[in-house]
Amino acid sequence: QGNMSLNEREGRALMALIDMSRYLANVIGQHYEFDSMDQISALRSQDLEKCIMLQGQAMSYWYAAPAGPGVYEMLLDWTGQGPAAGHSMVQSRELRGNKPSKDSGQFALHLIAKSELQDWPRERLVGVFYLAGEAENGCALMVEESLDKVYEVWGISTPIAGLMKANGKLLPVGVRVTLLPFMGKIVYDATIIGMPALSPDLEDRLKARVQEVVTAGEVIKELPKAAEAPLLGKCVLLSGLQGKPEWNGLEGLALSFHEDKGRYAVKMRAGHTALLKPANLTEVAPAPGSQVGDELTERQLEIRHEISKISAASESVGDMWVFRRFGYSEQENPDHMFAVMAGSMPIPAPDGMFFKCEALEYTVDEALEALVAAIRSPAWQGQGKPMHLAVDVKVVVDRLDEILKPAGCKVGYYPPPSEEELMGIWGPGNVP
């Protein structure tokens, strides 16, 4: 196979782990019926749209999922067991218990998954790249859309450039793809979406850029490791700000960490978001009544009691409800709206179609009030309470579950859609 693609053992391991991840995403989402892993593998050549959607959901559900563990935890459990028991336990999402003797090949996958895959969602690159040439070792040279960085990308069993040429694509060519770190190399997730033909001017600029980067020895051969971000998801106190001294003393929530800037995106209780240095942030205790173990407020007790008296909705009408925000930034969701879905049915808010919260992320109490309003809604016609509630604000999940589980409603996390999942919305387009 030469140097331009992974060796056979590496390639088989990567493809097995990718296919297993997609299989597990379908176990969580229950979109399709698959009788075997072979059907998952066949999607790459038979139904690229399904393949992209499942890969996107695997990334969305990597760390957590509604009503159970996330893909990565399930993958570790599955590969750590014997094949037969692993399959049956994955089917039911009961991935713990007695572990049978380990199959040596499958346990090797377990070790690789444990050492290589944990940070895939944080370390991967997703988007438009230009396959602009080949390195001396035959690997693909992929230029990011901005034409800034050039990456050396390994094929899995076939060189990527050779694969494109075999499908009638002449280099350079634009592609939508996800790049992943694996065994000290950069690989892709086995799906590539071809883009329309490039202009002659862009082709010339790509060739010149590749030549410049190769000559300077600046081709990137490994993706950077995910940075440590211990304040992620924590309540923080702002201090020491010189440019915005009026913010000192305010509290907020560290929503995300921008590794390129070394700063946290902090959502302040006043409603605005800013990128701030770790040195200006100190973890503090969250608001009373919002954390697991806090004494329930009078209103929280009232809601728990009201919901406990309501019968559970049947599966046919919607025993699984979802809270989904309209966007995950102020630009995407300036009105802080979110929908309440009972199965596929949207339940309107009392004062309009959609529910609203004060800040970009709803609080525990805002989620509880929305749930009660939805259950009472005339549109729902008294069909019962959900047995499962999936919410897309991670920091409220455990507290909501603590409040609602005794009332017969289990709460889980419903992650925002990954970039790959959004790519699935585009459709496969011009597939090579």
PDB file of C-alpha atoms in Angstrom, residues 21-209:
ATOM      1  CA  SER A  21     -19.321   4.791  16.308  1.00  0.00           C
ATOM      2  CA  ARG A  22     -21.918   5.219  13.584  1.00  0.00           C
ATOM      3  CA  TYR A  23     -23.687   2.061  14.689  1.00  0.00           C
ATOM      4  CA  LEU A  24     -23.850   3.374  18.257  1.00  0.00           C
ATOM      5  CA  ALA A  25     -25.161   6.734  17.066  1.00  0.00           C
ATOM      6  CA  ASN A  26     -28.013   4.837  15.443  1.00  0.00           C
ATOM      7  CA  VAL A  27     -28.588   2.838  18.628  1.00  0.00           C
ATOM      8  CA  ILE A  28     -29.089   6.178  20.387  1.00  0.00           C
ATOM      9  CA  GLY A  29     -31.127   7.872  17.652  1.00  0.00           C
ATOM     10  CA  GLN A  30     -33.060   4.792  16.462  1.00  0.00           C
ATOM     11  CA  HIS A  31     -33.355   6.179  12.920  1.00  0.00           C
ATOM     12  CA  TYR A  32     -32.698   2.999  10.950  1.00  0.00           C
ATOM     13  CA  GLU A  33     -32.834  -0.766  11.393  1.00  0.00           C
ATOM     14  CA  PHE A  34     -29.490  -2.458  10.858  1.00  0.00           C
ATOM     15  CA  ASP A  35     -29.065  -6.203  11.247  1.00  0.00           C
ATOM     16  CA  SER A  36     -25.273  -6.161  11.198  1.00  0.00           C
ATOM     17  CA  MET A  37     -22.185  -4.002  11.157  1.00  0.00           C
ATOM     18  CA  ASP A  38     -21.753  -4.940   7.487  1.00  0.00           C
ATOM     19  CA  GLN A  39     -24.777  -2.790   6.672  1.00  0.00           C
ATOM     20  CA  ILE A  40     -23.157   0.176   8.407  1.00  0.00           C
ATOM     21  CA  SER A  41     -19.928  -0.369   6.447  1.00  0.00           C
ATOM     22  CA  ALA A  42     -21.888  -0.575   3.184  1.00  0.00           C
ATOM     23  CA  LEU A  43     -23.321   2.913   3.689  1.00  0.00           C
ATOM     24  CA  ARG A  44     -20.052   4.470   2.526  1.00  0.00           C
ATOM     25  CA  SER A  45     -20.715   3.246  -1.016  1.00  0.00           C
ATOM     26  CA  GLN A  46     -24.507   2.853  -0.955  1.00  0.00           C
ATOM     27  CA  ASP A  47     -25.958   5.784   1.008  1.00  0.00           C
ATOM     28  CA  LEU A  48     -23.532   8.595   1.757  1.00  0.00           C
ATOM     29  CA  GLU A  49     -26.279  10.829   3.141  1.00  0.00           C
ATOM     30  CA  LYS A  50     -27.079   8.335   5.931  1.00  0.00           C
ATOM     31  CA  CYS A  51     -23.379   7.838   6.512  1.00  0.00           C
ATOM     32  CA  ILE A  52     -22.795  11.570   7.018  1.00  0.00           C
ATOM     33  CA  MET A  53     -25.816  11.927   9.281  1.00  0.00           C
ATOM     34  CA  LEU A  54     -24.740   9.045  11.533  1.00  0.00           C
ATOM     35  CA  GLN A  55     -21.173  10.346  11.681  1.00  0.00           C
ATOM     36  CA  GLY A  56     -22.498  13.751  12.660  1.00  0.00           C
ATOM     37  CA  GLN A  57     -24.686  12.265  15.381  1.00  0.00           C
ATOM     38  CA  ALA A  58     -21.752  10.206  16.645  1.00  0.00           C
ATOM     39  CA  MET A  59     -19.852  13.464  17.203  1.00  0.00           C
ATOM     40  CA  SER A  60     -22.935  15.139  18.721  1.00  0.00           C
ATOM     41  CA  TYR A  61     -23.439  12.250  21.141  1.00  0.00           C
ATOM     42  CA  TRP A  62     -19.754  11.538  21.761  1.00  0.00           C
ATOM     43  CA  TYR A  63     -19.649  12.518  25.422  1.00  0.00           C
ATOM     44  CA  ALA A  64     -23.328  12.381  26.370  1.00  0.00           C
ATOM     45  CA  ALA A  65     -26.721  11.454  24.936  1.00  0.00           C
ATOM     46  CA  PRO A  66     -30.366  11.516  25.978  1.00  0.00           C
ATOM     47  CA  ALA A  67     -31.435   8.739  28.346  1.00  0.00           C
ATOM     48  CA  GLY A  68     -28.065   7.008  28.560  1.00  0.00           C
ATOM     49  CA  PRO A  69     -24.306   7.115  27.993  1.00  0.00           C
ATOM     50  CA  GLY A  70     -22.622   8.776  25.039  1.00  0.00           C
ATOM     51  CA  VAL A  71     -20.991   7.117  22.038  1.00  0.00           C
ATOM     52  CA  TYR A  72     -17.452   7.134  23.429  1.00  0.00           C
ATOM     53  CA  GLU A  73     -18.409   5.481  26.713  1.00  0.00           C
ATOM     54  CA  MET A  74     -20.480   2.877  24.845  1.00  0.00           C
ATOM     55  CA  LEU A  75     -17.616   2.265  22.424  1.00  0.00           C
ATOM     56  CA  LEU A  76     -15.159   1.615  25.254  1.00  0.00           C
ATOM     57  CA  ASP A  77     -17.584  -0.807  26.895  1.00  0.00           C
ATOM     58  CA  TRP A  78     -18.341  -2.595  23.644  1.00  0.00           C
ATOM     59  CA  THR A  79     -14.719  -3.053  22.574  1.00  0.00           C
ATOM     60  CA  GLY A  80     -13.798  -4.111  26.118  1.00  0.00           C
ATOM     61  CA  GLN A  81     -16.137  -7.119  25.933  1.00  0.00           C
ATOM     62  CA  GLY A  82     -16.539 -10.207  23.803  1.00  0.00           C
ATOM     63  CA  PRO A  83     -18.271  -9.631  20.440  1.00  0.00           C
ATOM     64  CA  ALA A  84     -21.550 -11.456  21.116  1.00  0.00           C
ATOM     65  CA  ALA A  85     -22.195  -9.971  24.556  1.00  0.00           C
ATOM     66  CA  GLY A  86     -21.059  -6.582  23.382  1.00  0.00           C
ATOM     67  CA  HIS A  87     -23.579  -6.606  20.548  1.00  0.00           C
ATOM     68  CA  SER A  88     -26.535  -7.632  22.704  1.00  0.00           C
ATOM     69  CA  MET A  89     -25.672  -5.106  25.406  1.00  0.00           C
ATOM     70  CA  VAL A  90     -25.228  -2.313  22.900  1.00  0.00           C
ATOM     71  CA  GLN A  91     -28.618  -3.096  21.395  1.00  0.00           C
ATOM     72  CA  SER A  92     -30.284  -2.507  24.749  1.00  0.00           C
ATOM     73  CA  ARG A  93     -27.874   0.292  25.776  1.00  0.00           C
ATOM     74  CA  GLU A  94     -27.066  -1.692  28.906  1.00  0.00           C
ATOM     75  CA  LEU A  95     -23.321  -1.598  28.563  1.00  0.00           C
ATOM     76  CA  ARG A  96     -22.253  -2.513  32.067  1.00  0.00           C
ATOM     77  CA  GLY A  97     -22.368  -5.662  34.157  1.00  0.00           C
ATOM     78  CA  ASN A  98     -20.521  -8.949  33.885  1.00  0.00           C
ATOM     79  CA  LYS A  99     -17.748  -8.787  31.319  1.00  0.00           C
ATOM     80  CA  PRO A 100     -17.041 -12.002  29.389  1.00  0.00           C
ATOM     81  CA  SER A 101     -13.543 -13.028  28.370  1.00  0.00           C
ATOM     82  CA  LYS A 102     -12.107 -10.525  25.933  1.00  0.00           C
ATOM     83  CA  ASP A 103     -11.477 -11.298  22.296  1.00  0.00           C
ATOM     84  CA  SER A 104      -7.855 -10.307  21.608  1.00  0.00           C
ATOM     85  CA  GLY A 105      -8.614  -8.443  18.376  1.00  0.00           C
ATOM     86  CA  GLN A 106     -11.512  -6.558  19.868  1.00  0.00           C
ATOM     87  CA  PHE A 107      -9.551  -5.702  22.996  1.00  0.00           C
ATOM     88  CA  ALA A 108      -6.862  -4.204  20.750  1.00  0.00           C
ATOM     89  CA  LEU A 109      -9.591  -1.898  19.415  1.00  0.00           C
ATOM     90  CA  HIS A 110     -10.428  -1.040  23.022  1.00  0.00           C
ATOM     91  CA  LEU A 111      -6.853   0.065  23.696  1.00  0.00           C
ATOM     92  CA  ILE A 112      -6.740   2.131  20.495  1.00  0.00           C
ATOM     93  CA  ALA A 113     -10.103   3.757  21.254  1.00  0.00           C
ATOM     94  CA  LYS A 114      -8.971   4.604  24.762  1.00  0.00           C
ATOM     95  CA  SER A 115      -5.696   6.189  23.660  1.00  0.00           C
ATOM     96  CA  GLU A 116      -6.696   7.802  20.344  1.00  0.00           C
ATOM     97  CA  LEU A 117     -10.392   8.673  20.237  1.00  0.00           C
ATOM     98  CA  GLN A 118     -11.361  10.416  23.479  1.00  0.00           C
ATOM     99  CA  ASP A 119     -10.829  13.966  22.198  1.00  0.00           C
ATOM    100  CA  TRP A 120     -11.970  13.483  18.602  1.00  0.00           C
ATOM    101  CA  PRO A 121     -14.800  16.070  18.857  1.00  0.00           C
ATOM    102  CA  ARG A 122     -12.387  18.682  20.221  1.00  0.00           C
ATOM    103  CA  GLU A 123      -9.418  17.923  17.967  1.00  0.00           C
ATOM    104  CA  ARG A 124     -11.071  17.244  14.614  1.00  0.00           C
ATOM    105  CA  LEU A 125     -11.315  19.773  11.768  1.00  0.00           C
ATOM    106  CA  VAL A 126     -14.544  20.007   9.770  1.00  0.00           C
ATOM    107  CA  GLY A 127     -15.299  22.022   6.671  1.00  0.00           C
ATOM    108  CA  VAL A 128     -14.194  22.821   3.133  1.00  0.00           C
ATOM    109  CA  PHE A 129     -10.659  21.913   2.094  1.00  0.00           C
ATOM    110  CA  TYR A 130      -8.901  21.883  -1.240  1.00  0.00           C
ATOM    111  CA  LEU A 131      -7.150  18.682  -2.249  1.00  0.00           C
ATOM    112  CA  ALA A 132      -4.393  20.470  -4.089  1.00  0.00           C
ATOM    113  CA  GLY A 133      -1.629  17.928  -4.554  1.00  0.00           C
ATOM    114  CA  GLU A 134       0.373  15.049  -3.143  1.00  0.00           C
ATOM    115  CA  ALA A 135       3.325  14.969  -0.774  1.00  0.00           C
ATOM    116  CA  GLU A 136       6.501  13.078  -1.674  1.00  0.00           C
ATOM    117  CA  ASN A 137       5.222  10.103   0.346  1.00  0.00           C
ATOM    118  CA  GLY A 138       1.951  10.097  -1.625  1.00  0.00           C
ATOM    119  CA  CYS A 139      -0.242  11.577   1.107  1.00  0.00           C
ATOM    120  CA  ALA A 140      -2.842  14.134   0.139  1.00  0.00           C
ATOM    121  CA  LEU A 141      -2.034  17.815   0.640  1.00  0.00           C
ATOM    122  CA  MET A 142      -5.221  19.534   1.779  1.00  0.00           C
ATOM    123  CA  VAL A 143      -5.427  23.314   1.966  1.00  0.00           C
ATOM    124  CA  GLU A 144      -7.947  24.893   4.343  1.00  0.00           C
ATOM    125  CA  GLU A 145     -10.582  27.174   2.822  1.00  0.00           C
ATOM    126  CA  SER A 146      -8.733  30.330   3.883  1.00  0.00           C
ATOM    127  CA  LEU A 147      -5.632  29.075   1.999  1.00  0.00           C
ATOM    128  CA  ASP A 148      -3.607  29.545   5.173  1.00  0.00           C
ATOM    129  CA  LYS A 149      -2.686  26.078   6.421  1.00  0.00           C
ATOM    130  CA  VAL A 150      -1.809  22.932   4.474  1.00  0.00           C
ATOM    131  CA  TYR A 151      -2.316  19.467   5.983  1.00  0.00           C
ATOM    132  CA  GLU A 152      -0.762  16.127   5.094  1.00  0.00           C
ATOM    133  CA  VAL A 153      -3.664  13.635   5.141  1.00  0.00           C
ATOM    134  CA  TRP A 154      -3.302   9.864   4.960  1.00  0.00           C
ATOM    135  CA  GLY A 155      -5.614   7.601   3.039  1.00  0.00           C
ATOM    136  CA  ILE A 156      -7.197   4.686   4.875  1.00  0.00           C
ATOM    137  CA  SER A 157      -6.693   1.828   2.435  1.00  0.00           C
ATOM    138  CA  THR A 158      -6.305   3.853  -0.767  1.00  0.00           C
ATOM    139  CA  PRO A 159      -4.455   7.150  -1.323  1.00  0.00           C
ATOM    140  CA  ILE A 160      -6.993   9.984  -1.282  1.00  0.00           C
ATOM    141  CA  ALA A 161      -5.700  11.606  -4.457  1.00  0.00           C
ATOM    142  CA  GLY A 162      -5.846   8.249  -6.239  1.00  0.00           C
ATOM    143  CA  LEU A 163      -9.402   7.753  -5.037  1.00  0.00           C
ATOM    144  CA  MET A 164     -10.444  11.127  -6.421  1.00  0.00           C
ATOM    145  CA  LYS A 165      -8.701  10.545  -9.741  1.00  0.00           C
ATOM    146  CA  ALA A 166     -10.345   7.130 -10.073  1.00  0.00           C
ATOM    147  CA  ASN A 167     -13.690   8.917  -9.808  1.00  0.00           C
ATOM    148  CA  GLY A 168     -12.846  11.375 -12.544  1.00  0.00           C
ATOM    149  CA  LYS A 169     -11.772  14.272 -10.299  1.00  0.00           C
ATOM    150  CA  LEU A 170      -8.692  16.211 -11.401  1.00  0.00           C
ATOM    151  CA  LEU A 171      -6.599  18.021  -8.788  1.00  0.00           C
ATOM    152  CA  PRO A 172      -7.008  20.533  -7.334  1.00  0.00           C
ATOM    153  CA  VAL A 173     -10.547  19.847  -6.166  1.00  0.00           C
ATOM    154  CA  GLY A 174     -12.689  21.184  -3.328  1.00  0.00           C
ATOM    155  CA  VAL A 175     -14.117  18.752  -0.774  1.00  0.00           C
ATOM    156  CA  ARG A 176     -16.149  18.828   2.431  1.00  0.00           C
ATOM    157  CA  VAL A 177     -14.465  16.494   4.878  1.00  0.00           C
ATOM    158  CA  THR A 178     -13.685  15.836   8.529  1.00  0.00           C
ATOM    159  CA  LEU A 179     -10.013  15.450   9.456  1.00  0.00           C
ATOM    160  CA  LEU A 180      -9.164  13.351  12.517  1.00  0.00           C
ATOM    161  CA  PRO A 181      -6.018  12.604  14.526  1.00  0.00           C
ATOM    162  CA  PHE A 182      -5.087   8.908  14.549  1.00  0.00           C
ATOM    163  CA  MET A 183      -1.865   7.126  15.534  1.00  0.00           C
ATOM    164  CA  GLY A 184       0.235  10.289  15.151  1.00  0.00           C
ATOM    165  CA  LYS A 185      -1.147  11.024  11.674  1.00  0.00           C
ATOM    166  CA  ILE A 186      -3.963  13.049  10.139  1.00  0.00           C
ATOM    167  CA  VAL A 187      -6.690  10.901   8.577  1.00  0.00           C
ATOM    168  CA  TYR A 188     -10.257  11.501   7.423  1.00  0.00           C
ATOM    169  CA  ASP A 189     -13.538   9.895   8.459  1.00  0.00           C
ATOM    170  CA  ALA A 190     -13.932   7.833   5.258  1.00  0.00           C
ATOM    171  CA  THR A 191     -16.511  10.174   3.724  1.00  0.00           C
ATOM    172  CA  ILE A 192     -15.742  12.953   1.258  1.00  0.00           C
ATOM    173  CA  ILE A 193     -18.239  15.262  -0.427  1.00  0.00           C
ATOM    174  CA  GLY A 194     -17.013  16.706  -3.701  1.00  0.00           C
ATOM    175  CA  MET A 195     -17.536  20.410  -4.472  1.00  0.00           C
ATOM    176  CA  PRO A 196     -18.170  22.222  -7.781  1.00  0.00           C
ATOM    177  CA  ALA A 197     -15.266  22.832 -10.148  1.00  0.00           C
ATOM    178  CA  LEU A 198     -12.792  25.513  -9.078  1.00  0.00           C
ATOM    179  CA  SER A 199     -12.046  28.662 -11.031  1.00  0.00           C
ATOM    180  CA  PRO A 200      -8.725  28.798 -12.925  1.00  0.00           C
ATOM    181  CA  ASP A 201      -7.604  31.671 -10.685  1.00  0.00           C
ATOM    182  CA  LEU A 202      -8.240  29.663  -7.508  1.00  0.00           C
ATOM    183  CA  GLU A 203      -6.456  26.649  -8.974  1.00  0.00           C
ATOM    184  CA  ASP A 204      -3.390  28.785  -9.671  1.00  0.00           C
ATOM    185  CA  ARG A 205      -3.432  30.276  -6.151  1.00  0.00           C
ATOM    186  CA  LEU A 206      -3.743  26.811  -4.603  1.00  0.00           C
ATOM    187  CA  LYS A 207      -0.798  25.431  -6.553  1.00  0.00           C
ATOM    188  CA  ALA A 208       1.316  28.440  -5.605  1.00  0.00           C
ATOM    189  CA  ARG A 209       0.325  28.168  -1.943  1.00  0.00           C
TER     190      ARG A 209
END
